[in-house]
mmCIF file of C-alpha atoms in Angstrom:
data_model
loop_
_atom_site.group_PDB
_atom_site.id
_atom_site.type_symbol
_atom_site.label_atom_id
_atom_site.label_comp_id
_atom_site.label_asym_id
_atom_site.label_seq_id
_atom_site.Cartn_x
_atom_site.Cartn_y
_atom_site.Cartn_z
ATOM 1 C CA MET S 209 7.070 -33.152 -54.519
ATOM 2 C CA ILE S 210 9.597 -33.590 -57.331
ATOM 3 C CA ASP S 211 11.002 -30.122 -56.670
ATOM 4 C CA PHE S 212 11.454 -30.973 -52.980
ATOM 5 C CA LEU S 213 13.118 -34.310 -53.751
ATOM 6 C CA PHE S 214 15.533 -32.767 -56.214
ATOM 7 C CA ASN S 215 16.545 -29.658 -54.280
ATOM 8 C CA TYR S 216 20.170 -29.549 -53.193
ATOM 9 C CA GLU S 217 19.545 -29.946 -49.468
ATOM 10 C CA THR S 218 17.315 -33.001 -49.892
ATOM 11 C CA LEU S 219 19.678 -34.624 -52.386
ATOM 12 C CA ARG S 220 22.620 -34.230 -50.023
ATOM 13 C CA ILE S 221 20.754 -35.796 -47.118
ATOM 14 C CA VAL S 222 19.365 -38.569 -49.326
ATOM 15 C CA TRP S 223 22.862 -39.459 -50.513
ATOM 16 C CA TRP S 224 24.165 -39.404 -46.944
ATOM 17 C CA VAL S 225 21.429 -41.914 -46.084
ATOM 18 C CA LEU S 226 22.149 -43.997 -49.204
ATOM 19 C CA LEU S 227 25.841 -44.114 -48.332
ATOM 20 C CA GLY S 228 24.881 -45.495 -44.927
ATOM 21 C CA VAL S 229 22.524 -48.018 -46.548
ATOM 22 C CA LEU S 230 25.267 -49.249 -48.876
ATOM 23 C CA LEU S 231 27.812 -49.561 -46.056
ATOM 24 C CA ILE S 232 25.318 -51.417 -43.872
ATOM 25 C CA GLY S 233 24.319 -53.613 -46.832
ATOM 26 C CA PHE S 234 27.977 -54.504 -47.330
ATOM 27 C CA ALA S 235 28.461 -55.292 -43.640
ATOM 28 C CA VAL S 236 25.291 -57.391 -43.428
ATOM 29 C CA THR S 237 25.959 -59.437 -46.589
ATOM 30 C CA ASP S 238 29.699 -59.625 -47.157
ATOM 31 C CA GLY S 239 30.125 -59.332 -43.404
ATOM 32 C CA PHE S 240 29.135 -62.936 -42.793
ATOM 33 C CA ASP S 241 31.494 -64.010 -45.593
ATOM 34 C CA MET S 242 34.354 -62.309 -43.763
ATOM 35 C CA GLY S 243 33.132 -63.733 -40.468
ATOM 36 C CA VAL S 244 33.108 -67.283 -41.829
ATOM 37 C CA GLY S 245 36.628 -66.814 -43.196
ATOM 38 C CA ALA S 246 37.854 -65.535 -39.834
ATOM 39 C CA LEU S 247 36.209 -68.499 -38.095
ATOM 40 C CA LEU S 248 37.422 -71.186 -40.508
ATOM 41 C CA PRO S 249 40.428 -72.435 -38.461
ATOM 42 C CA PHE S 250 38.302 -72.629 -35.309
ATOM 43 C CA VAL S 251 34.987 -74.144 -36.408
ATOM 44 C CA ALA S 252 36.346 -76.764 -38.838
ATOM 45 C CA LYS S 253 38.939 -79.345 -37.815
ATOM 46 C CA THR S 254 38.933 -81.702 -40.825
ATOM 47 C CA ASP S 255 38.980 -81.141 -44.562
ATOM 48 C CA ILE S 256 35.324 -82.119 -44.998
ATOM 49 C CA GLU S 257 34.292 -79.778 -42.174
ATOM 50 C CA ARG S 258 36.221 -76.940 -43.784
ATOM 51 C CA ARG S 259 34.481 -77.692 -47.080
ATOM 52 C CA VAL S 260 31.115 -77.505 -45.312
ATOM 53 C CA ALA S 261 31.967 -74.059 -43.915
ATOM 54 C CA ILE S 262 33.319 -72.811 -47.245
ATOM 55 C CA ASN S 263 30.312 -74.077 -49.188
ATOM 56 C CA THR S 264 27.928 -72.054 -47.025
ATOM 57 C CA ILE S 265 29.400 -68.870 -48.546
ATOM 58 C CA GLY S 266 30.954 -70.142 -51.775
ATOM 59 C CA PRO S 267 27.874 -69.615 -53.968
ATOM 60 C CA VAL S 268 27.039 -66.120 -52.640
ATOM 61 C CA TRP S 269 30.246 -64.261 -51.776
ATOM 62 C CA GLU S 270 30.671 -62.745 -55.253
ATOM 63 C CA GLY S 271 27.177 -61.281 -55.227
ATOM 64 C CA ASN S 272 27.696 -59.973 -51.699
ATOM 65 C CA GLN S 273 30.766 -57.998 -52.816
ATOM 66 C CA VAL S 274 28.527 -55.975 -55.122
ATOM 67 C CA TRP S 275 27.705 -53.874 -52.054
ATOM 68 C CA PHE S 276 31.397 -53.099 -51.600
ATOM 69 C CA VAL S 277 31.655 -51.928 -55.211
ATOM 70 C CA LEU S 278 28.455 -49.903 -54.904
ATOM 71 C CA GLY S 279 29.695 -48.250 -51.724
ATOM 72 C CA GLY S 280 33.011 -47.266 -53.309
ATOM 73 C CA GLY S 281 31.221 -46.008 -56.401
ATOM 74 C CA ALA S 282 28.798 -43.950 -54.336
ATOM 75 C CA ILE S 283 31.657 -42.302 -52.438
ATOM 76 C CA PHE S 284 33.473 -41.544 -55.702
ATOM 77 C CA ALA S 285 30.450 -40.019 -57.429
ATOM 78 C CA ALA S 286 28.516 -38.391 -54.574
ATOM 79 C CA TRP S 287 31.327 -37.383 -52.178
ATOM 80 C CA PRO S 288 34.464 -36.830 -54.326
ATOM 81 C CA ALA S 289 36.381 -34.978 -51.599
ATOM 82 C CA LEU S 290 35.756 -37.860 -49.190
ATOM 83 C CA TYR S 291 36.893 -40.339 -51.847
ATOM 84 C CA ALA S 292 40.064 -38.373 -52.556
ATOM 85 C CA LEU S 293 41.039 -38.061 -48.901
ATOM 86 C CA SER S 294 40.087 -41.515 -47.679
ATOM 87 C CA PHE S 295 41.420 -43.510 -50.626
ATOM 88 C CA SER S 296 44.686 -41.538 -50.760
ATOM 89 C CA GLY S 297 45.228 -40.884 -47.059
ATOM 90 C CA PHE S 298 44.316 -44.444 -46.122
ATOM 91 C CA TYR S 299 46.106 -45.832 -49.175
ATOM 92 C CA LEU S 300 48.288 -48.391 -47.410
ATOM 93 C CA ALA S 301 45.378 -49.556 -45.266
ATOM 94 C CA MET S 302 43.183 -49.821 -48.382
ATOM 95 C CA PHE S 303 45.928 -51.766 -50.146
ATOM 96 C CA LEU S 304 46.075 -54.163 -47.198
ATOM 97 C CA VAL S 305 42.292 -54.658 -47.378
ATOM 98 C CA LEU S 306 42.303 -55.191 -51.143
ATOM 99 C CA PHE S 307 45.205 -57.633 -50.910
ATOM 100 C CA ALA S 308 43.336 -59.638 -48.282
ATOM 101 C CA MET S 309 40.116 -59.570 -50.288
ATOM 102 C CA ILE S 310 41.935 -60.627 -53.476
ATOM 103 C CA LEU S 311 43.198 -63.702 -51.623
ATOM 104 C CA ARG S 312 39.612 -64.850 -51.061
ATOM 105 C CA PRO S 313 38.494 -65.490 -54.674
ATOM 106 C CA VAL S 314 41.849 -67.069 -55.496
ATOM 107 C CA ALA S 315 41.474 -69.388 -52.503
ATOM 108 C CA PHE S 316 37.924 -70.325 -53.505
ATOM 109 C CA LYS S 317 39.041 -71.212 -57.024
ATOM 110 C CA TYR S 318 42.260 -73.062 -56.247
ATOM 111 C CA ARG S 319 41.683 -74.732 -52.888
ATOM 112 C CA SER S 320 40.112 -77.918 -54.229
ATOM 113 C CA LYS S 321 42.283 -78.213 -57.341
ATOM 114 C CA ARG S 322 44.601 -80.602 -55.517
ATOM 115 C CA GLU S 323 44.045 -83.269 -52.884
ATOM 116 C CA ASP S 324 47.263 -82.362 -51.062
ATOM 117 C CA ALA S 325 46.544 -81.494 -47.415
ATOM 118 C CA ARG S 326 49.256 -78.813 -47.193
ATOM 119 C CA TRP S 327 47.990 -77.154 -50.389
ATOM 120 C CA ARG S 328 44.470 -76.941 -48.999
ATOM 121 C CA SER S 329 45.658 -75.785 -45.577
ATOM 122 C CA ASN S 330 47.565 -72.872 -47.129
ATOM 123 C CA TRP S 331 44.474 -71.735 -49.034
ATOM 124 C CA ASP S 332 42.377 -72.110 -45.887
ATOM 125 C CA TRP S 333 44.699 -69.677 -44.134
ATOM 126 C CA ALA S 334 44.345 -67.366 -47.119
ATOM 127 C CA LEU S 335 40.580 -67.443 -46.543
ATOM 128 C CA PHE S 336 41.199 -66.642 -42.878
ATOM 129 C CA ILE S 337 43.325 -63.614 -43.817
ATOM 130 C CA GLY S 338 40.726 -62.568 -46.395
ATOM 131 C CA GLY S 339 38.096 -62.541 -43.662
ATOM 132 C CA ALA S 340 39.847 -61.348 -40.510
ATOM 133 C CA VAL S 341 42.022 -58.565 -41.935
ATOM 134 C CA PRO S 342 39.255 -56.552 -43.675
ATOM 135 C CA ALA S 343 36.948 -57.034 -40.682
ATOM 136 C CA LEU S 344 39.596 -55.482 -38.435
ATOM 137 C CA VAL S 345 40.800 -52.743 -40.810
ATOM 138 C CA PHE S 346 37.301 -51.478 -41.634
ATOM 139 C CA GLY S 347 36.755 -50.895 -37.927
ATOM 140 C CA VAL S 348 40.127 -49.167 -37.664
ATOM 141 C CA ALA S 349 39.044 -46.827 -40.470
ATOM 142 C CA VAL S 350 35.826 -45.973 -38.620
ATOM 143 C CA GLY S 351 37.819 -45.351 -35.441
ATOM 144 C CA ASN S 352 40.054 -42.882 -37.249
ATOM 145 C CA ALA S 353 37.001 -41.143 -38.686
ATOM 146 C CA LEU S 354 35.645 -40.711 -35.151
ATOM 147 C CA LYS S 355 38.982 -39.560 -33.763
ATOM 148 C CA GLY S 356 39.740 -37.201 -36.636
ATOM 149 C CA VAL S 357 42.099 -37.537 -39.583
ATOM 150 C CA PRO S 358 45.182 -35.297 -40.061
ATOM 151 C CA PHE S 359 44.387 -33.406 -43.258
ATOM 152 C CA HIS S 360 43.770 -29.884 -44.451
ATOM 153 C CA PHE S 361 43.039 -28.007 -47.672
ATOM 154 C CA SER S 362 44.995 -25.300 -49.410
ATOM 155 C CA THR S 363 43.226 -22.138 -50.514
ATOM 156 C CA ASP S 364 42.618 -23.724 -53.927
ATOM 157 C CA LEU S 365 41.071 -26.811 -52.242
ATOM 158 C CA ARG S 366 43.988 -29.155 -52.785
ATOM 159 C CA PRO S 367 43.922 -31.717 -49.956
ATOM 160 C CA SER S 368 47.025 -32.541 -47.925
ATOM 161 C CA TYR S 369 47.150 -35.654 -45.737
ATOM 162 C CA GLU S 370 49.755 -35.746 -42.980
ATOM 163 C CA GLY S 371 49.202 -39.180 -41.459
ATOM 164 C CA THR S 372 51.013 -42.509 -41.766
ATOM 165 C CA LEU S 373 49.929 -46.140 -41.705
ATOM 166 C CA PHE S 374 51.163 -46.557 -38.139
ATOM 167 C CA GLY S 375 49.401 -43.356 -37.165
ATOM 168 C CA LEU S 376 46.162 -45.023 -38.184
ATOM 169 C CA LEU S 377 46.842 -47.804 -35.682
ATOM 170 C CA ASN S 378 46.129 -45.682 -32.623
ATOM 171 C CA PRO S 379 44.357 -47.042 -29.502
ATOM 172 C CA VAL S 380 40.947 -45.578 -30.396
ATOM 173 C CA ALA S 381 41.081 -47.000 -33.918
ATOM 174 C CA LEU S 382 42.259 -50.418 -32.747
ATOM 175 C CA TYR S 383 39.448 -50.489 -30.186
ATOM 176 C CA CYS S 384 36.931 -49.826 -32.971
ATOM 177 C CA GLY S 385 38.674 -52.515 -35.003
ATOM 178 C CA LEU S 386 37.964 -55.005 -32.211
ATOM 179 C CA VAL S 387 34.302 -53.935 -32.199
ATOM 180 C CA SER S 388 34.133 -54.536 -35.948
ATOM 181 C CA LEU S 389 35.947 -57.875 -35.762
ATOM 182 C CA SER S 390 33.787 -59.244 -32.943
ATOM 183 C CA MET S 391 30.627 -57.991 -34.682
ATOM 184 C CA LEU S 392 31.471 -59.723 -37.972
ATOM 185 C CA VAL S 393 32.674 -62.902 -36.258
ATOM 186 C CA MET S 394 29.292 -62.965 -34.512
ATOM 187 C CA HIS S 395 27.594 -62.527 -37.889
ATOM 188 C CA GLY S 396 29.682 -65.246 -39.529
ATOM 189 C CA ALA S 397 28.891 -67.636 -36.689
ATOM 190 C CA ALA S 398 25.190 -66.812 -36.970
ATOM 191 C CA TRP S 399 25.364 -67.631 -40.694
ATOM 192 C CA LEU S 400 27.141 -70.944 -40.043
ATOM 193 C CA ALA S 401 24.633 -71.884 -37.340
ATOM 194 C CA PHE S 402 21.831 -71.031 -39.781
ATOM 195 C CA LYS S 403 23.328 -72.644 -42.886
ATOM 196 C CA ALA S 404 25.562 -75.530 -41.785
ATOM 197 C CA GLU S 405 24.916 -78.830 -40.066
ATOM 198 C CA GLY S 406 26.960 -80.996 -37.735
ATOM 199 C CA PRO S 407 30.108 -80.093 -35.788
ATOM 200 C CA VAL S 408 30.696 -76.904 -37.784
ATOM 201 C CA ALA S 409 27.363 -75.442 -36.688
ATOM 202 C CA ASP S 410 27.881 -76.626 -33.101
ATOM 203 C CA ARG S 411 31.272 -74.957 -32.785
ATOM 204 C CA ALA S 412 29.941 -71.813 -34.484
ATOM 205 C CA ARG S 413 27.219 -71.517 -31.830
ATOM 206 C CA ILE S 414 29.781 -71.655 -29.013
ATOM 207 C CA ILE S 415 32.162 -69.148 -30.593
ATOM 208 C CA GLY S 416 29.313 -66.971 -31.857
ATOM 209 C CA GLY S 417 27.840 -66.609 -28.388
ATOM 210 C CA LYS S 418 31.178 -65.367 -27.059
ATOM 211 C CA ALA S 419 31.684 -63.029 -30.022
ATOM 212 C CA ALA S 420 28.186 -61.585 -29.581
ATOM 213 C CA LEU S 421 28.859 -60.865 -25.911
ATOM 214 C CA ALA S 422 32.203 -59.306 -26.842
ATOM 215 C CA ALA S 423 30.525 -57.105 -29.484
ATOM 216 C CA ALA S 424 27.902 -55.902 -26.989
ATOM 217 C CA VAL S 425 30.452 -55.203 -24.241
ATOM 218 C CA LEU S 426 32.951 -53.483 -26.548
ATOM 219 C CA PHE S 427 30.275 -51.345 -28.204
ATOM 220 C CA ALA S 428 28.844 -50.372 -24.809
ATOM 221 C CA GLY S 429 32.357 -49.585 -23.583
ATOM 222 C CA GLY S 430 32.918 -47.320 -26.565
ATOM 223 C CA GLY S 431 29.673 -45.533 -25.741
ATOM 224 C CA VAL S 432 30.893 -44.983 -22.188
ATOM 225 C CA LEU S 433 34.147 -43.516 -23.517
ATOM 226 C CA VAL S 434 32.170 -41.096 -25.691
ATOM 227 C CA TRP S 435 29.867 -40.187 -22.810
ATOM 228 C CA LEU S 436 32.842 -39.498 -20.536
ATOM 229 C CA GLY S 437 34.370 -37.295 -23.210
ATOM 230 C CA LEU S 438 37.456 -39.517 -23.516
ATOM 231 C CA LEU S 439 36.941 -40.264 -27.211
ATOM 232 C CA GLY S 440 36.336 -36.642 -28.199
ATOM 233 C CA GLY S 441 34.193 -35.318 -30.994
ATOM 234 C CA TYR S 442 33.584 -32.383 -33.319
ATOM 235 C CA GLU S 443 30.847 -29.811 -33.684
ATOM 236 C CA VAL S 444 29.870 -27.349 -36.416
ATOM 237 C CA THR S 445 29.484 -23.960 -34.757
ATOM 238 C CA SER S 446 28.857 -21.732 -37.781
ATOM 239 C CA ALA S 447 25.595 -21.384 -39.698
ATOM 240 C CA ILE S 448 24.891 -24.303 -42.042
ATOM 241 C CA VAL S 449 23.976 -23.444 -45.631
ATOM 242 C CA TRP S 450 22.436 -26.639 -46.969
ATOM 243 C CA ASP S 451 21.985 -25.476 -50.540
ATOM 244 C CA GLY S 452 25.324 -23.672 -50.889
ATOM 245 C CA PRO S 453 28.331 -24.635 -53.013
ATOM 246 C CA SER S 454 30.597 -27.473 -51.955
ATOM 247 C CA ASN S 455 33.456 -25.683 -50.224
ATOM 248 C CA PRO S 456 34.762 -27.227 -46.985
ATOM 249 C CA LEU S 457 36.587 -23.986 -46.108
ATOM 250 C CA GLY S 458 33.421 -21.983 -45.530
ATOM 251 C CA LYS S 459 32.459 -23.108 -42.037
ATOM 252 C CA THR S 460 33.726 -23.264 -38.464
ATOM 253 C CA VAL S 461 34.176 -26.587 -36.665
ATOM 254 C CA ILE S 462 35.600 -27.092 -33.191
ATOM 255 C CA ALA S 463 36.844 -30.120 -31.309
ATOM 256 C CA ASN S 464 34.339 -30.764 -28.526
ATOM 257 C CA ALA S 465 34.545 -33.568 -25.974
ATOM 258 C CA ASN S 466 30.769 -34.040 -26.229
ATOM 259 C CA GLY S 467 30.536 -33.374 -29.954
ATOM 260 C CA TRP S 468 29.435 -36.885 -30.891
ATOM 261 C CA LEU S 469 26.593 -36.722 -28.348
ATOM 262 C CA ARG S 470 24.932 -33.507 -29.495
ATOM 263 C CA ASN S 471 22.469 -35.176 -31.891
ATOM 264 C CA PHE S 472 21.350 -37.600 -29.186
ATOM 265 C CA TYR S 473 20.876 -34.749 -26.713
ATOM 266 C CA ALA S 474 18.890 -32.796 -29.304
ATOM 267 C CA THR S 475 16.725 -35.789 -30.274
ATOM 268 C CA PRO S 476 16.566 -38.283 -27.381
ATOM 269 C CA ALA S 477 14.576 -40.788 -29.482
ATOM 270 C CA LEU S 478 17.794 -41.446 -31.432
ATOM 271 C CA CYS S 479 19.208 -43.086 -28.289
ATOM 272 C CA LEU S 480 17.141 -46.140 -29.214
ATOM 273 C CA VAL S 481 19.642 -46.907 -31.991
ATOM 274 C CA PRO S 482 22.765 -47.371 -29.801
ATOM 275 C CA VAL S 483 20.650 -49.151 -27.165
ATOM 276 C CA LEU S 484 19.578 -51.671 -29.803
ATOM 277 C CA GLY S 485 23.223 -51.876 -30.846
ATOM 278 C CA ILE S 486 23.864 -53.384 -27.411
ATOM 279 C CA VAL S 487 20.635 -55.345 -26.991
ATOM 280 C CA ALA S 488 20.674 -57.026 -30.411
ATOM 281 C CA PRO S 489 24.054 -58.783 -29.935
ATOM 282 C CA LEU S 490 22.873 -59.899 -26.492
ATOM 283 C CA LEU S 491 19.767 -61.356 -28.146
ATOM 284 C CA ALA S 492 22.027 -63.055 -30.661
ATOM 285 C CA ALA S 493 24.088 -64.542 -27.821
ATOM 286 C CA ALA S 494 20.889 -65.881 -26.261
ATOM 287 C CA GLY S 495 19.799 -67.208 -29.650
ATOM 288 C CA PHE S 496 23.046 -69.128 -30.058
ATOM 289 C CA GLY S 497 22.435 -70.806 -26.716
ATOM 290 C CA ALA S 498 18.798 -71.588 -27.507
ATOM 291 C CA ARG S 499 19.683 -72.894 -30.996
ATOM 292 C CA ARG S 500 17.225 -70.463 -32.624
ATOM 293 C CA GLU S 501 19.217 -70.012 -35.819
ATOM 294 C CA GLY S 502 16.794 -67.785 -37.722
ATOM 295 C CA LEU S 503 16.219 -65.362 -34.857
ATOM 296 C CA THR S 504 19.935 -65.337 -34.084
ATOM 297 C CA PHE S 505 20.790 -64.319 -37.635
ATOM 298 C CA LEU S 506 18.139 -61.571 -37.603
ATOM 299 C CA ALA S 507 19.420 -60.275 -34.258
ATOM 300 C CA SER S 508 22.945 -60.253 -35.648
ATOM 301 C CA LYS S 509 21.779 -58.214 -38.650
ATOM 302 C CA LEU S 510 19.974 -55.776 -36.371
ATOM 303 C CA GLY S 511 23.085 -55.376 -34.235
ATOM 304 C CA ILE S 512 25.231 -54.553 -37.263
ATOM 305 C CA PHE S 513 22.636 -52.085 -38.542
ATOM 306 C CA CYS S 514 22.408 -50.257 -35.225
ATOM 307 C CA ILE S 515 26.143 -50.187 -34.504
ATOM 308 C CA ILE S 516 26.964 -48.662 -37.888
ATOM 309 C CA ALA S 517 23.941 -46.345 -37.794
ATOM 310 C CA THR S 518 25.040 -45.073 -34.370
ATOM 311 C CA VAL S 519 28.309 -43.835 -35.868
ATOM 312 C CA GLY S 520 26.519 -42.046 -38.702
ATOM 313 C CA LEU S 521 23.973 -40.423 -36.385
ATOM 314 C CA ALA S 522 26.673 -39.307 -33.952
ATOM 315 C CA MET S 523 28.822 -37.670 -36.634
ATOM 316 C CA PHE S 524 26.064 -36.028 -38.710
ATOM 317 C CA PRO S 525 26.434 -33.599 -40.443
ATOM 318 C CA ILE S 526 30.187 -34.233 -40.415
ATOM 319 C CA ILE S 527 31.439 -37.029 -42.671
ATOM 320 C CA LEU S 528 35.199 -36.900 -42.052
ATOM 321 C CA PRO S 529 36.631 -34.567 -39.380
ATOM 322 C CA SER S 530 40.081 -33.030 -39.601
ATOM 323 C CA SER S 531 42.200 -33.329 -36.474
ATOM 324 C CA THR S 532 44.789 -30.769 -37.666
ATOM 325 C CA ASN S 533 42.308 -28.102 -38.785
ATOM 326 C CA PRO S 534 38.755 -28.952 -37.638
ATOM 327 C CA SER S 535 37.210 -26.224 -39.802
ATOM 328 C CA HIS S 536 38.464 -28.092 -42.891
ATOM 329 C CA SER S 537 36.398 -31.155 -41.964
ATOM 330 C CA LEU S 538 34.150 -32.618 -44.631
ATOM 331 C CA ALA S 539 30.430 -32.266 -43.989
ATOM 332 C CA VAL S 540 27.237 -33.375 -45.692
ATOM 333 C CA PHE S 541 26.433 -29.812 -46.722
ATOM 334 C CA ASP S 542 29.815 -28.877 -48.240
ATOM 335 C CA ALA S 543 31.542 -32.007 -49.588
ATOM 336 C CA SER S 544 29.096 -33.392 -52.147
ATOM 337 C CA SER S 545 29.040 -33.422 -55.925
ATOM 338 C CA SER S 546 26.906 -30.963 -57.847
ATOM 339 C CA ARG S 547 23.133 -30.949 -57.635
ATOM 340 C CA ALA S 548 22.845 -32.315 -61.195
ATOM 341 C CA THR S 549 25.203 -35.220 -60.416
ATOM 342 C CA LEU S 550 23.335 -36.176 -57.252
ATOM 343 C CA ARG S 551 19.994 -35.933 -59.076
ATOM 344 C CA ASN S 552 21.049 -38.105 -62.020
ATOM 345 C CA MET S 553 22.654 -40.667 -59.709
ATOM 346 C CA LEU S 554 19.495 -40.823 -57.601
ATOM 347 C CA ILE S 555 17.386 -41.539 -60.687
ATOM 348 C CA ALA S 556 19.760 -44.355 -61.677
ATOM 349 C CA THR S 557 19.735 -45.720 -58.123
ATOM 350 C CA VAL S 558 15.934 -45.769 -57.961
ATOM 351 C CA ILE S 559 15.920 -47.838 -61.153
ATOM 352 C CA PHE S 560 18.789 -50.252 -60.557
ATOM 353 C CA LEU S 561 19.001 -50.770 -56.774
ATOM 354 C CA PRO S 562 15.643 -52.610 -56.662
ATOM 355 C CA LEU S 563 16.952 -54.883 -59.422
ATOM 356 C CA VAL S 564 20.024 -55.697 -57.330
ATOM 357 C CA LEU S 565 17.832 -56.412 -54.313
ATOM 358 C CA ALA S 566 15.436 -58.566 -56.332
ATOM 359 C CA TYR S 567 18.251 -60.578 -57.905
ATOM 360 C CA THR S 568 19.934 -61.046 -54.513
ATOM 361 C CA ALA S 569 16.679 -62.257 -52.970
ATOM 362 C CA TRP S 570 16.145 -64.682 -55.866
ATOM 363 C CA VAL S 571 19.677 -66.113 -55.520
ATOM 364 C CA TYR S 572 19.234 -66.706 -51.797
ATOM 365 C CA SER S 573 15.857 -68.356 -52.366
ATOM 366 C CA VAL S 574 17.383 -70.717 -54.953
ATOM 367 C CA LEU S 575 20.253 -71.599 -52.614
ATOM 368 C CA TRP S 576 17.993 -72.082 -49.608
ATOM 369 C CA GLY S 577 18.807 -75.055 -47.387
ATOM 370 C CA LYS S 578 21.560 -76.318 -45.134
ATOM 371 C CA VAL S 579 24.988 -77.584 -46.097
ATOM 372 C CA SER S 580 25.996 -80.932 -44.616
ATOM 373 C CA GLU S 581 28.965 -83.238 -44.956
ATOM 374 C CA ALA S 582 26.807 -85.650 -46.963
ATOM 375 C CA SER S 583 25.737 -82.930 -49.411
ATOM 376 C CA VAL S 584 29.332 -81.828 -49.929
ATOM 377 C CA ARG S 585 30.492 -85.369 -50.558
ATOM 378 C CA GLY S 586 27.579 -85.924 -52.914
ATOM 379 C CA ALA S 587 28.434 -82.798 -54.919
ATOM 380 C CA GLY S 588 31.941 -84.099 -55.496
ATOM 381 C CA SER S 589 34.236 -81.765 -57.442
ATOM 382 C CA SER S 590 31.405 -79.302 -58.079
ATOM 383 C CA ALA S 591 31.570 -78.229 -54.419
ATOM 384 C CA TYR S 592 34.372 -76.014 -53.109
#
């Protein structure tokens, strides 16, 4: 059993799954933080209402960002070629995301330092930027990954990226950005409906229902585009050597209009995942209307899980396709770190990831309960 778990093929697939788990964990946890920030100008009309919304995420946002750090660390250690290409090729987009996310902790810390209404309003808009911009840009990044990224390798495996920031903002990528934004706005509204009381929760239910419908329709529309072959796709046509060295130049990949559908054709049971990616947001929309906060939040989580998982299942075994030279695309079987690195990282993950999950669960249990205007007033300066 140990030999099977630690062979190169298994380790590569396990780390592909773990990367998906970390990305989904980030979207499910920090996703509602971003969603609340994006919703702040629309669900809260007065200063006390804005404080209610902010205090639903204020105690947990730092812990939720651990998933972002873990995801970046996993890419760096397990998929170094992916890290090099994505973090250098998407540098300006990454800088935009980091700038927006840096605004958030500064806004949390400084917003309530002064009673001045203009001061607080400026920091509230900083929270909006810190929520809406990453939610949009992360989807744009996924859209570019689906469309293909303009890069290639030299014979000595030096990567060359030929794209620009404005090239990243193509119609396919922006469409995926809208899917991501609507999905996380839905999730933020589900959190506010679950955690807040009063007008903030009421407005969140109305907006959340619309965002959930938008997420379902946009995701279904993207599926139709893939099915019609309008979005394109890629397919590995050469033999796959799962336990071979990491060399992205040793395979043949072609652009294929139905490339992102091949796994679903080969294993029809996988179609349940994208179907749930449509059904779950619709259930969330119904939950908003029925005021079933707990079920709405669970449906929102399920929708996020299935939407992100659909992308991973469609692209497998490709991780990042090249639009300029498809055969230089990065794949699960030729873009990973060494077997020893993946093995040692897996041992560390088995030890420490349960600790992160246990601590996160404990924090949420301690902070259980709704946030109301009365509770914020009663907390005084200790509240955000």
